[in-house]
Structures are given as C-alpha cells and as structure tokens.
C-alpha angles and dihedrals in degrees: 000000000000089000092053092051091045089054093053092045090049092050092052096044094043091052093049091050093046092050091048090048090065092065098073090061091057093042093052092045100046111009106037113098096019098103099268118136137213091273091060091051092050091050090052090057095043096048093041091055094085093064091041087057090049092054090046089052091055093046091051095056097083095045088047091055091047092051090048090054091047090061089070108024133036115253109196114235094238092052093046093049092051093048095046096041089051092047094049091044088057091048090049096047094047093046093047092048092051091046095049095047093044093052091055098041098049092074090061103031102039093217135075119271119281136161090289086090090068090066089065093049091064086088105038093182093057091043092053092044090056094057120091108238097232092043088054091050092048095049092044090054090047090051093050093047093046093047092047092049092050093047089049091052093050095050097076088046090056090054089063092065114113114201098183114116125232127235107272092248088060096035093061099058092038089053087058089048091054089051087060090048088051088053091055090047090051090053089054090050092046093048099244137307098298125110093257117075125215112300136144090262091069092074097048111114109143142062086228102086094201089063091050090049091049089058093054117102104231093207091057092043092055101040095043091054096052091093090051095061108119140151092237097175093062099045098094109026097175094142138019112259096259092051093044092052092047092049092049094050088067091051103040119114099216097069119139091251093055094117122138115240094214142023120230099186132090091189120063095208108023125175104259126213120185112195112194108203116211112237095339098162121188090233090057092046090054094045127102133186116217090340093311113117116233092218110029093158093056090046090052094047090047090061093046103048143027108307122198105212100188104039126142140192117239094220147003097248132077096228092055093041092053092052090048092050099041102032103025090233120142120246120254130231105227100005140058118214089200087070092054106073094178089060105033092054089075095052118113115243139190088233093057092045093051093043088058087057093054100269123145109228126211134167126198132196129163093215139051114310090193087075109111090354093288096150095051090049091048095049092044094052101050109279104138101187126037122189117190144144096298090058095054132075102179120169090242136097121256128227125220089281100039139266113000123250095257091061094042097044089052092051096040093044091057094043093053090056090050091048090050090053090049092048091056090051097046100032089232113123120207142221115214125186123197127185118197121211115181096088091070133095128310082038094207109160136156091247136094115193105117132033091223105087094210096049090043091056091047090051090050093055091044090055093046093050092044092054091048092054092046087054090055092048090056092055133070087247089079094072094068098032130110112187121194115195114193135155122239092221142331131270134227098254119170095032090232090073111113114229094240104040121109096245089059088063100042111115139170126258121183130177116203140154141102091278090072116099096185121089118241110297144157122239111211101187116116113247143144140215093280089064095062096081096055092041094051095043090046091056090050091050091242122142116249102182092134092062103085098171100036113096123198103240090210095051103101095200094062123088115258114222141122121230126192136173132214134173104318096340150058144219132212125196132184139147091286096056138272147278129208117196133191105212094187093057094032094229141114113251099188131001137175097153112040093187090071095066096082091047089058093044091050093048094048095046093045092050092055094042087052093050090049091055096049 
C-alpha cells in the first residue's frame, strides 16, 4: 500500500514541479531585463503555486481512480503502464501545446492564453497564414522538447504504480483512506477552503500586470475558459448593425453635449471615497420595524447630503454591480465581464481616469478579493493598492465572507483620515473604494436589534457605516472629502418583490462630505449605477469620453433613464413609466411606457456587441 500512496504523491508533486518549471520561460521572455529583481521572481512562483496545485489536482484524478480499482482487482503491470503512459503522454502533449502557443501569443495579446484562440482556429488556413514561418518552427520545437521532457519525467513515476490488489480486510479501510486523499485532491482542484474557487485572480499580487500574468498557469487559464467561449455579439440580434448603432448614438453618455449644468463641489480636487454597500435596497432603507427605522444612519445622511431619489442598480450581483459603479459598464444577463480578464482589462474605470489626474487609488474589502476575479479586474483597471482579508490579522472572528463591517469600518475609517493627512502633505489626492460585506447571507452579525436576521444585518452595517462617517466629520479630513454611498444591488424585501420588477432594483445613492458646496437636496432624475462615473468625473472637470454608457446625471441634454439586466432579460425605467422584457421568451412581461422597449433592446444588444469586440 505504501507503494500505491507513493505513486499518487509522486504524480501530484511531479505535476506541480512541471507546471512551475514553465514559469522561467515566460519570465525570461517577458520579465527579464525590465528592472524586476529576484524577489519579484520568487513572488511569481509563490503566488502562482495555487493554480499549479489546482492543475496537479486535476491530473491526479485518473491515477487516483486507477489506484482505487487496484485495491480490489489485479491490474497487470503491462496494462497499467500502457494506460498510464498514454494518459501522461496526453497530459504532456496538451500542456506543452498550450505552453508553446501561449508563450508566442502573449507578446501580441498582452494576456495569458484562453479559449479566445479557438475563434481564430475556425479558419485554419487564415490562422496558419498569420504565423511567421520561423516563429512557427521555433514554437513547434519548443512544443516537442517540452512534451518530450514532461513525458520523460512521468515515466519513472509510472514505474511506481503497484497493480496488486489487497486482501479485502485491508482493501476496505484503505478505500476509505483513498476517499480522504480524494478530498484533499478536491481541495487542490477547488483552490482551498475559502469562498472563492480557483481562478486566475487568485495569483494576482502586484500592480505590475506582467508579474501577475507570469504567475498564471497557462494550462489552467486555457482549460478553465473553455466554457466561457461565446459569440457574444450575436446573442441578442434585435436590430441590424446600422440601426443598433444609430439607436445607441441617441443614448450614449459621451456625446459632445454631455456637459453638467451645475457644479456641486467647493473643492476642485477632493479626496474621493466610494462606499459600496452590500444589498442596501431602497425598500430596506425605507423600512421600519415597530416604528424603529432599519437604516437610521442612511436616513440621516440622506437629509444632510445630495440624495438621488430615482436611482437603480444595473444587476442583482455584486460583481456586475461593481463593474457598473466603477467602470460605467452595463450588467449582462448570463455573463459577467468581471470573470473575463482578457475583456475587462480594456474597460474604462473611474480609478484609471483619476490616476491619470494624479490621484492615488486604493480599494478595501474585508473578504476575499479573488472571488469572481475581483482582484484581477481591480488591478487591470487602475487600482494601485488593494487591501483585503489576506492583508489583515485582526483579533476578531471572521464570518463566511470575511471580517465584519464593524471591524472593517473601524480600520477603514482611521486609514481614510491618515490618507487625507498624507494628501495634504504631498498634494496628491486619493480615491478609495470600500465594499461592505455583513449585509449578505448568511446574515450572521454581532448585533441584536431586530428579530429578522436580514434586517438585523442591514441595520448592523448601517450603524457601522454611520459611525465611520461621523468619525470623519469630527476630523479635519472632512473638509476635503467627497463620500459617495451606493449599493451594489437591491434585495428582495419584502419577499413579495419579483426578481425582475423595477422596485427590486431600486437602490440608494447619497453624496456627502465637506467638499460639497451645495446645501442638502434631492435629485429627481432617473439614473443607474453606470451613470456614476460620468457624473463624478463631470463634477471634477475631468473628461470621460471613454465612458460610452455612463451619462452625467446633471447634463440636461442627455436622456434620463435607468437600465438594468437580469437572467435573460432587462428592465428600463424613466419618468414616463417602465418596461420589463424577457429576452429568452421574446415577450414583454410588464409595460407602462412602450417607448422604453427599444431603449432596453439597444442597451442589451450593444453591451454584448461591445463585449464581443473586446
């Protein structure tokens, strides 16, 4: 039995080492000579190890099944060697092919190989014609050498396999032991015990994208994206291309007449804090229990700042809401551009726009930013510093999602004051993003105000955020601070809310801070999360031509509507009414303003055409 276990261990370790051995080729090709030191190279290997372990976990599955069978039945050595040598030859050839192609493509693509390459293989003649002859020869030789080396490394491992069965009294307990081994292997495949599963974002660690890319396992990057391959541009063919483009021109936010009619700020370059509030639905904010408001802090801040009365989320998920808020890009129905690093890297973002104006950019989250590829999206779109659960060691328990909002608001509240002091000294303002997490299932919080777990968790976050803002108000930092409070998405409260109706997507947005010159006021125009970028940049006097979908709420010439997407459908709301459309069934579900249907169709089709082009 020791030999069987040694065989499995050798398969796993050999695969990890082989995957790690591919990294020096990429480092020499694209990192060497660019000012990076030995420490950077070591970090590439250390951070990349998680995906190397995941690939090794997948490769070990077949040998594990074969060993399990060998506990009970004899597998002749010749048969086992043929099976295993063939299997490892396939693993080696596929890995070597991915590696060789990836190494050549990165120079032109700027990201590690994914299933996008299959699009170009639809026409093999054109694909071959596009390849330089000597480059093809070089990469073919590299492929052959790499495959041969991997096959050679696996051969001594195969010789460790023992196909002799055990007596049934021993086979039974060892079968249970292999089940435990399979559990460990599954953890390697999954990427650990954390909420986030294995994805390319798990290896991101630097503001230098080439180092993050060096840490990515190309085999994982390619195979994990196979299910994501889609002809996005053809998914919603409501209009011919000429009509779609003409319709969208009337809706786009970066038109020449997109000029705000008024300025709200007393400070030309304030420090900006965007607090993204998990699940803060408008219906919850307006709720009370026995005369006690669920969100008294939000109600107080609403009366003290600029309140956006008719504001809507673009989706029902955090990953899509974040992209809408921070990049002004509409949510998708059955996709999430945050999970597509090769496409989201080209999105505009408020962080990148402000960084170009001299702002420092930081994002904070008490949980795991690997979840849904958040960290790769953040780094790719201009956030220079990320602070998340791995960076903290608070003397406090964590929930399923991370450190609770009381802990994080205390830390973030103090850091913002420090950053404000530093900004006054250096003359460099900052943009800080902060995502809360306690008002999320399973709604376990150290708080006991309401019997309803969901409302209680919402009240907890409301109190934590309220205290944090009061702390800022009591400091000199407040004078130069603009705080934007906005929810990531709505919440089904009351339970009778249908998932696709407008009220389900209505959320609060409040601007507050000493940098505001305007007295407390309510803004009645209809808008959604995608409109925040253009509105904020417009108030700062910063161009936002690269934000096609984001409309400045204070630009009177632009159309005023809110658009949101749900699973296979969309909704549009404006002052005249609303429309809710099921794109899968091709029918209107609810309509009080028929003229809004083509707006929704145009927005949905344009979003997917845009993704297809990126």
